[in-house]
Short mmCIF file of C-alpha atoms and ligand atoms in Angstrom, two decimals:
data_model
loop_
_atom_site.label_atom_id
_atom_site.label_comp_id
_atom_site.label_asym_id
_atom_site.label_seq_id
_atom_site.Cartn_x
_atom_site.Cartn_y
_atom_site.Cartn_z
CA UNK A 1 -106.80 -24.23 -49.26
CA UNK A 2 -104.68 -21.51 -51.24
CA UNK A 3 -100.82 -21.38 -49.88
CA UNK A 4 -100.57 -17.18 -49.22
CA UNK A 5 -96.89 -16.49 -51.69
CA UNK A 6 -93.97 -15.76 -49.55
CA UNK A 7 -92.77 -12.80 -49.33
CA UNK A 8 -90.01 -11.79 -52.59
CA UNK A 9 -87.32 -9.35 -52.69
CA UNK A 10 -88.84 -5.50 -52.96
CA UNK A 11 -88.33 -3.91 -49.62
CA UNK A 12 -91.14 -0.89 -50.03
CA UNK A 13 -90.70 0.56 -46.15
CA UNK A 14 -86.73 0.69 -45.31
CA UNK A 15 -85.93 -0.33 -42.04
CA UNK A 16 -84.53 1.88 -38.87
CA UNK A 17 -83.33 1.50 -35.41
CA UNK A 18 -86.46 -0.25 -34.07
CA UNK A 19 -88.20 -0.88 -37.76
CA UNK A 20 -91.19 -3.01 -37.50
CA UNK A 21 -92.71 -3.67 -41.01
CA UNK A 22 -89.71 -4.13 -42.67
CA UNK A 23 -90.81 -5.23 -45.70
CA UNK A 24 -94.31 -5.70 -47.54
CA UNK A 25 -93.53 -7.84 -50.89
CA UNK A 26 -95.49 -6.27 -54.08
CA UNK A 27 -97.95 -9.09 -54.44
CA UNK A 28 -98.53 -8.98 -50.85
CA UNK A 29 -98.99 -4.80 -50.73
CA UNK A 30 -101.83 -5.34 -53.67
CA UNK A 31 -103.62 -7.30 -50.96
CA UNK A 32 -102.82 -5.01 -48.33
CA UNK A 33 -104.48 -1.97 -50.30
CA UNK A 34 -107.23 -4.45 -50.88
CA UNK A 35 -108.27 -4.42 -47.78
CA UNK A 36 -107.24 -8.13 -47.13
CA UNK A 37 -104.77 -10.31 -45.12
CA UNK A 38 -101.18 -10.12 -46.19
CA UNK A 39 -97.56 -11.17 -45.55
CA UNK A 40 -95.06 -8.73 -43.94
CA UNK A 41 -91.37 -9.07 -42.77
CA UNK A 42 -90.28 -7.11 -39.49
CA UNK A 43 -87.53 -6.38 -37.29
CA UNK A 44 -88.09 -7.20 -33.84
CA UNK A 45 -86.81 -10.45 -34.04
CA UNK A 46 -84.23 -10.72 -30.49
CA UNK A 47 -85.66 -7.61 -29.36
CA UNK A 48 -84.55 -8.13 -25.97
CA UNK A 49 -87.97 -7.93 -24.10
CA UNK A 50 -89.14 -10.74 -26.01
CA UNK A 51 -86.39 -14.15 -24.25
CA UNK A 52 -87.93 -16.81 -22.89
CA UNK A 53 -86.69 -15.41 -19.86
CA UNK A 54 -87.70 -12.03 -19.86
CA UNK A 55 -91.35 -13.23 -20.70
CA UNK A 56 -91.22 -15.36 -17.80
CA UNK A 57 -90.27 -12.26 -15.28
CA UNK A 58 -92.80 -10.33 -16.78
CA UNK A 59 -95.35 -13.00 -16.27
CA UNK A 60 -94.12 -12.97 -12.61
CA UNK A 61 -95.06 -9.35 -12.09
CA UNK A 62 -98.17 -9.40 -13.82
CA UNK A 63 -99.04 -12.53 -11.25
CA UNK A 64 -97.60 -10.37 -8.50
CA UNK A 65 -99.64 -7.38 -9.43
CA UNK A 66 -102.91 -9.16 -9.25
CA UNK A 67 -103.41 -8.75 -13.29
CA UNK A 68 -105.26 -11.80 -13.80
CA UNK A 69 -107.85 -10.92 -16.11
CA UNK A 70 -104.48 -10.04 -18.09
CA UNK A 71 -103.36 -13.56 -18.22
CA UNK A 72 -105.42 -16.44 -19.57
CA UNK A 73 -103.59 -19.91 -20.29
CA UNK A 74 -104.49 -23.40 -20.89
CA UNK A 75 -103.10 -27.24 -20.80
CA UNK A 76 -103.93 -30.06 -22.82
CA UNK A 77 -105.09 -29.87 -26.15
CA UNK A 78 -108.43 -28.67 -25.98
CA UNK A 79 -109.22 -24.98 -25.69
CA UNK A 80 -111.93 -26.12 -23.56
CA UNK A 81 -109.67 -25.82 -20.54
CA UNK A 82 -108.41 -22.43 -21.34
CA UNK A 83 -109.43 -19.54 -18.64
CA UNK A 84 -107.79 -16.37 -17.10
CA UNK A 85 -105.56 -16.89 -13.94
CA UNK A 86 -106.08 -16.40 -10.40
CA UNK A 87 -104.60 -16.20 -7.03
CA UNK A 88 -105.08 -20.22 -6.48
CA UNK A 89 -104.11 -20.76 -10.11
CA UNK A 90 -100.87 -18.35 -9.83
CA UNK A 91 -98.10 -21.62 -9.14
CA UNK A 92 -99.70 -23.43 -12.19
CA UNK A 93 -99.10 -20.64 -14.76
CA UNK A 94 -95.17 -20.38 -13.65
CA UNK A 95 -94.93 -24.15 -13.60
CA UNK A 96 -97.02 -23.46 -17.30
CA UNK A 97 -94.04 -21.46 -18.25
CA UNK A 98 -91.32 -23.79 -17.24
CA UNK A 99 -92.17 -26.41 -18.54
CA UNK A 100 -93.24 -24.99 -22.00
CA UNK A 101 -91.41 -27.95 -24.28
CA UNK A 102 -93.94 -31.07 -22.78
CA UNK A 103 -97.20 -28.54 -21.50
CA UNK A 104 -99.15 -28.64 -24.38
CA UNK A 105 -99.60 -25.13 -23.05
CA UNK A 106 -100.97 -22.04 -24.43
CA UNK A 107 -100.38 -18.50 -22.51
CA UNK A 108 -101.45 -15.12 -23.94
CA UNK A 109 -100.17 -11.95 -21.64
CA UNK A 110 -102.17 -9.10 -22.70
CA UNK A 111 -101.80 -5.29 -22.44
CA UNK A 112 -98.26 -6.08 -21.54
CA UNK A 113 -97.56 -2.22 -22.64
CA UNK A 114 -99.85 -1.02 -19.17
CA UNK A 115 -97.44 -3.64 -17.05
CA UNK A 116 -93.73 -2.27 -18.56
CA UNK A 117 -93.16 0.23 -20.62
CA UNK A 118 -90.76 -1.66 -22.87
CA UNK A 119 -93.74 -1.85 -25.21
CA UNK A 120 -94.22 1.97 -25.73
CA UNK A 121 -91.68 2.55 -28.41
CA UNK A 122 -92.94 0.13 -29.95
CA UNK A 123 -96.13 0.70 -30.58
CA UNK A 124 -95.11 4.64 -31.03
CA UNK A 125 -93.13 3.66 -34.22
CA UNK A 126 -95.58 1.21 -35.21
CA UNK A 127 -98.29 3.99 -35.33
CA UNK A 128 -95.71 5.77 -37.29
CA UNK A 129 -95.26 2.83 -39.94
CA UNK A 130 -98.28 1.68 -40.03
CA UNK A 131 -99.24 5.76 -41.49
CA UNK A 132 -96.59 5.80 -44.16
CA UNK A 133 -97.58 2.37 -45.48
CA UNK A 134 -101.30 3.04 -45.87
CA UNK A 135 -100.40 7.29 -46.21
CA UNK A 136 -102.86 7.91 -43.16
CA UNK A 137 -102.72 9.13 -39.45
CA UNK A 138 -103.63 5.55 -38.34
CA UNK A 139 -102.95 6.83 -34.41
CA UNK A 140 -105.70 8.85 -34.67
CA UNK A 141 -108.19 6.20 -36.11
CA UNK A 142 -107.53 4.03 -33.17
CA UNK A 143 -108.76 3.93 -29.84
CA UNK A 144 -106.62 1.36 -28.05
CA UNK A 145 -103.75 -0.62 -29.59
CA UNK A 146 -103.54 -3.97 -27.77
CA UNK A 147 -99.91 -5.42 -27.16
CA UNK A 148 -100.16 -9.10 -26.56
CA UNK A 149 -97.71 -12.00 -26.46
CA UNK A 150 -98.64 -15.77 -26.74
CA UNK A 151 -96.39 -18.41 -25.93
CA UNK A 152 -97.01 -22.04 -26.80
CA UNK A 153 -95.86 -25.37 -26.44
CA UNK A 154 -94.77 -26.75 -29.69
CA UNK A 155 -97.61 -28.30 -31.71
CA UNK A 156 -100.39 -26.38 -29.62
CA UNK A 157 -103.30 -24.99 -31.56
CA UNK A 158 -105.90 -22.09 -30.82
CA UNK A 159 -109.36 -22.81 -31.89
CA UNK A 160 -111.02 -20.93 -35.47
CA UNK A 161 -112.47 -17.71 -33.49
CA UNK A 162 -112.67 -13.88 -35.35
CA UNK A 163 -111.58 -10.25 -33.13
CA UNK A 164 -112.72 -7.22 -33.32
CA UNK A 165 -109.27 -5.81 -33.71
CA UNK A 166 -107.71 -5.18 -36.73
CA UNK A 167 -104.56 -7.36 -36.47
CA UNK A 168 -101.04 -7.50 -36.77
CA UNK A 169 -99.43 -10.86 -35.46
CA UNK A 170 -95.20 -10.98 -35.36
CA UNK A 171 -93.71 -14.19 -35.07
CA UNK A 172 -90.30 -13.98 -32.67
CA UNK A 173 -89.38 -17.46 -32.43
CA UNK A 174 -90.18 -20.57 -33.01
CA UNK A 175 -92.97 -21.27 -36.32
CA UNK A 176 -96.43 -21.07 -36.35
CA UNK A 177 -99.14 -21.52 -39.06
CA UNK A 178 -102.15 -19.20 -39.14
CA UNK A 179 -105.04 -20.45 -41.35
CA UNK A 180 -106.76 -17.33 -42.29
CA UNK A 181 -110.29 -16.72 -44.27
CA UNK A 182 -111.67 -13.73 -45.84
CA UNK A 183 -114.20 -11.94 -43.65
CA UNK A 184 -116.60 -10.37 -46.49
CA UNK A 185 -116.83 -13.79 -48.00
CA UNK A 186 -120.90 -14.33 -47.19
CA UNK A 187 -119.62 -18.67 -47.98
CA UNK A 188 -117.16 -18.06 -44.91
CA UNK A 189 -119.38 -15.37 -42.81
CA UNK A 190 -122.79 -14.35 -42.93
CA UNK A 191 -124.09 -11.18 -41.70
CA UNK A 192 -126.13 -12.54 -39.27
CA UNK A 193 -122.99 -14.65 -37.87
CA UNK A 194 -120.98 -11.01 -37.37
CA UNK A 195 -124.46 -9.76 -36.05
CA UNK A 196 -124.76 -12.81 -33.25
CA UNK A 197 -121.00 -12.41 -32.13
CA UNK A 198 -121.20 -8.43 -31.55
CA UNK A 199 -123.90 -9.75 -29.34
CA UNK A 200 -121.35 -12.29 -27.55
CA UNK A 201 -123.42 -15.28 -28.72
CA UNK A 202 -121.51 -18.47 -28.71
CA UNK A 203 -118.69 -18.53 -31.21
CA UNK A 204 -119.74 -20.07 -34.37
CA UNK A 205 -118.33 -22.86 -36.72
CA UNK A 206 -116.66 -22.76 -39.71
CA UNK A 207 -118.43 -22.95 -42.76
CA UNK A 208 -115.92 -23.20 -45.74
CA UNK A 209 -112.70 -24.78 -44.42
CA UNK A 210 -111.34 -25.39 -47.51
CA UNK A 211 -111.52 -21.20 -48.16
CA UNK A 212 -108.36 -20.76 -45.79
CA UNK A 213 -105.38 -18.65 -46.96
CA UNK A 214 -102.30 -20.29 -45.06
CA UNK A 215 -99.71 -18.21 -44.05
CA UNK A 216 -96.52 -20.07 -42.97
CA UNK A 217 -94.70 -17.77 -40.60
CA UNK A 218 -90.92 -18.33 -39.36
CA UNK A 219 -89.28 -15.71 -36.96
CA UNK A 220 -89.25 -12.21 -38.71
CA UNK A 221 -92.70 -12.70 -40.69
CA UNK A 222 -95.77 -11.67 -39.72
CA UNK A 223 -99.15 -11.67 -41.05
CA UNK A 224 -102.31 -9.17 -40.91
CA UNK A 225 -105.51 -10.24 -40.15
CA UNK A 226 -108.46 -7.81 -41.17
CA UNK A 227 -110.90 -7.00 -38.48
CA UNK A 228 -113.52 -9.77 -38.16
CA UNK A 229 -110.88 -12.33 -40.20
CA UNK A 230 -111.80 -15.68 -39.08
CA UNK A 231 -108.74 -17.44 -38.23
CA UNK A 232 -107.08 -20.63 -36.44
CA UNK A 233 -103.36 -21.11 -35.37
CA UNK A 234 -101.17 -24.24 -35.70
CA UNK A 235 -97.80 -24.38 -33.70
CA UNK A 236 -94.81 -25.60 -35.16
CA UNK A 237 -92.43 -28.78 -33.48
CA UNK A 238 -91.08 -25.76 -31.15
CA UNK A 239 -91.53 -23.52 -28.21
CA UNK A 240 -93.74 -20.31 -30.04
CA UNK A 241 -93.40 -16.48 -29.00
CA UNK A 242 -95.33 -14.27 -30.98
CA UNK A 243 -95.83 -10.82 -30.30
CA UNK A 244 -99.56 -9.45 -31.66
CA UNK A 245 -100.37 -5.88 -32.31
CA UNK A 246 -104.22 -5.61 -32.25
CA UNK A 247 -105.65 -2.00 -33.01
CA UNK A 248 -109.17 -1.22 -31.95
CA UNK A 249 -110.30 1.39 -34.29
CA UNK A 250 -112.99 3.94 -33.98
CA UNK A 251 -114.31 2.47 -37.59
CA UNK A 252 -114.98 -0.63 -36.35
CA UNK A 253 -116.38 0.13 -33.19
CA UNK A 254 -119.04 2.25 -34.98
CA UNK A 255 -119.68 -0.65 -37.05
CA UNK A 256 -119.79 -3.03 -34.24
CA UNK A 257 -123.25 -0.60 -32.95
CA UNK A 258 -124.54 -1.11 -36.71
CA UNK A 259 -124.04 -5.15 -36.52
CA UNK A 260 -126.03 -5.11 -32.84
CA UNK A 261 -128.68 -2.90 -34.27
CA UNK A 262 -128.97 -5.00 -37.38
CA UNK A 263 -129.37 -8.27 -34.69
CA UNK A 264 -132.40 -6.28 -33.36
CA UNK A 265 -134.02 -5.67 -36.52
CA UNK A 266 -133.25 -9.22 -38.05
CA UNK A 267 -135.52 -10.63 -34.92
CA UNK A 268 -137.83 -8.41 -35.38
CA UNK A 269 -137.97 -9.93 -39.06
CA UNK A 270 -136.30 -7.21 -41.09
CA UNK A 271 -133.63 -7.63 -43.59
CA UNK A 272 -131.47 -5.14 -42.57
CA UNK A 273 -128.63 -3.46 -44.68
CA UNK A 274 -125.25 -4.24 -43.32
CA UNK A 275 -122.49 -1.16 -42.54
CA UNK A 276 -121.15 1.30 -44.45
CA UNK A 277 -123.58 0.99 -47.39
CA UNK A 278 -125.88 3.83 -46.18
CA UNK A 279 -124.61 6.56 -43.95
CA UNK A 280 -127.66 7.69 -42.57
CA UNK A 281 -129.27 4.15 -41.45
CA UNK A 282 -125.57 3.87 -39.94
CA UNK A 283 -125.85 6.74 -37.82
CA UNK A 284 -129.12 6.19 -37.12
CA UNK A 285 -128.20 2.65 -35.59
CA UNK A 286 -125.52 4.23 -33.92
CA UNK A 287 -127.50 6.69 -32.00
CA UNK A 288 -130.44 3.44 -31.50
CA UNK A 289 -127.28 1.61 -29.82
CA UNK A 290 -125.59 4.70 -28.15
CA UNK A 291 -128.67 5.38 -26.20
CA UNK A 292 -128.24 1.97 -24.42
CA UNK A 293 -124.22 2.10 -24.10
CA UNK A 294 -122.09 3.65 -21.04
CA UNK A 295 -121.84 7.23 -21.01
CA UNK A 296 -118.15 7.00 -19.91
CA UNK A 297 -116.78 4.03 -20.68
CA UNK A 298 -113.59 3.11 -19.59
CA UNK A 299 -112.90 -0.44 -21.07
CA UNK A 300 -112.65 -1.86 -24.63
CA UNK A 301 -115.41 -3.81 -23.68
CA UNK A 302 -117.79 -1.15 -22.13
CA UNK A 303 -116.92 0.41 -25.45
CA UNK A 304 -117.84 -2.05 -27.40
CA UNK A 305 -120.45 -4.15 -25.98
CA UNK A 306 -121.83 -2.33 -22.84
CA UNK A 307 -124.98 -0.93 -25.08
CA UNK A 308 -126.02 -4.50 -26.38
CA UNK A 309 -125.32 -6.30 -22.87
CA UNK A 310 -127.93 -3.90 -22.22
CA UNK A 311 -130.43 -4.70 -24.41
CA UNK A 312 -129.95 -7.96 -24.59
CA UNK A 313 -131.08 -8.08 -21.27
CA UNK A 314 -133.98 -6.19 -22.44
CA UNK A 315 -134.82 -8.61 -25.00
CA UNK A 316 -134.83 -11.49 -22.78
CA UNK A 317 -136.85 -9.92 -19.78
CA UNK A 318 -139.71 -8.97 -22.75
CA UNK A 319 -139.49 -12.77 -24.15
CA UNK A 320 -140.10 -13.93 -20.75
CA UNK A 321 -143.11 -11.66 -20.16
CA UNK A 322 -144.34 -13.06 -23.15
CA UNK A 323 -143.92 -16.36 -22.32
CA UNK A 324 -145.87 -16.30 -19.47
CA UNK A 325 -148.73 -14.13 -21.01
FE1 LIG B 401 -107.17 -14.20 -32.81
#
């Protein structure tokens, strides 16, 4: 285990009005540039759309509006139980809410942002700081930014899982510890792992525990997670809100067609070369992919997975054929 440093005096990004990254410490902007997680500060802690209370109204209109693919919850300690909500399950999830001290309960409202706009300005000015700190137009390298909030019962846990977004999580209240591991380490993640997940296989295990960075967070730190960053989360002995700030970005979702070619060719029993280390294969896999993906897609998901839901439907129908040949 290595204990991330807390953040030290050296404000690099001066806060305004509705500043989010407040403050990225020196040590903690080396790893930033380095393409790896990192400790932040920001200033959104009381931001009034983030009470208890106005959580719980929102929740109420998201249940009202029929978003249930837009809420997923669980009880008890396993994640096991976890699903989305639905009109029979409605009650439950406000009862969830209520009684968020002795739940054990786990709630995760996402694309809050399409439900109230009380999310826009933040994710406008977010765009903006997010482009001075790394001295790019990051708006225009992402295709969606996802606005979620989680609340948790104190002491809950989420299971070790990666995402394909590249991450931004802001504690608001309450503490929470994120164990987080370094996605380009082959020890923590092999190439065929980020191949079989791009392909929705079943989530894999951890394979170097001990290689987790541990960021501590209290309200007004966050921490970034690089895409693909394996990652659990420990809650602290309180009630958690933390507000997450995932950005889908077109780089990633042109290396998420490379990993689902590369699945192909590893079963057909090549060795193939992982993304960005050779722009041509990459575009060639890309086109391979794009061939088999939604002309217009209009989700994340169609996006991102509609071309190898596709052929992995392929792949089975020609195994069975085989099978019975
Ligand atoms: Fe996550």
């Amino acid at each position: 285990m290595i204990v991330a440093a807390s953040a030290v005096a050296g404000v690099n990004h001066p806060g305004n009005a509705l500043s989010i990254v407040t403050e990225v410490a020196p040590d903690q902007r080396e790893r930033m540039l380095a393409s790896a997680s990192f400790r932040f500060h920001h200033g959104l802690n009381g931001h009034s759309s983030m009470s208890l209370t106005e959580i719980r109204k929102l929740l109420e209109q998201m249940l009202a509006e029929r978003r249930f693919d837009q809420v997923f919850y669980k009880t008890g300690a396993s994640m096991r139980n976890a699903r989305n909500s639905d009109p029979e399950s409605a009650e439950d999830v406000i009862k969830v809410m209520e009684n968020l001290n002795t739940a054990g309960a786990w709630l995760r409202l996402t694309r809050v942002d399409e439900v109230t706009s009380q999310f826009n300005d933040i994710v406008e000015q977010f765009y903006e700081e997010l482009s001075d700190l790394y001295q790019q137009d990051i708006k225009a390298r992402t295709l969606k930014t996802f606005v979620t909030l989680f609340i948790s019962s104190p002491r809950a846990y989420t299971n070790y899982h990666l995402d394909h977004t590249w991450n931004f999580l802001l504690q608001i209240s309450g503490r929470k510890t994120v164990h987080l591991y370094d996605p380009s380490d082959p020890q923590v993640l092999t190439q065929s792992d980020k191949e079989g997940w791009y392909m929705q296989e079943p989530m894999i295990s951890p394979r170097a525990h001990e290689k987790d960075i541990v960021y501590d967070l209290d309200p007004g730190d966050g921490v970034h997670h690089p895409v693909n960053a394996p990652h659990w989360v420990q809650n602290g002995p309180e009630v958690s809100i933390s507000l997450s700030l995932g950005l889908c970005l077109h780089s990633s979702n042109r290396d998420a067609k490379v990993y689902q070619a590369n699945y192909v060719l590893r079963k057909l029993g090549f060795d193939p070369t992982p993304p960005r280390r050779s722009e041509m294969r990459d575009s060639m896999k890309v086109r391979f992919i794009s061939l088999w993906s939604d002309r217009n897609p209009k989700t994340f998901e169609q996006v991102v997975y509609s071309g190898a839901t596709r052929l992995k439907r392929i792949m089975r129908i020609g195994q069975q054929h085989r099978e019975q040949v």
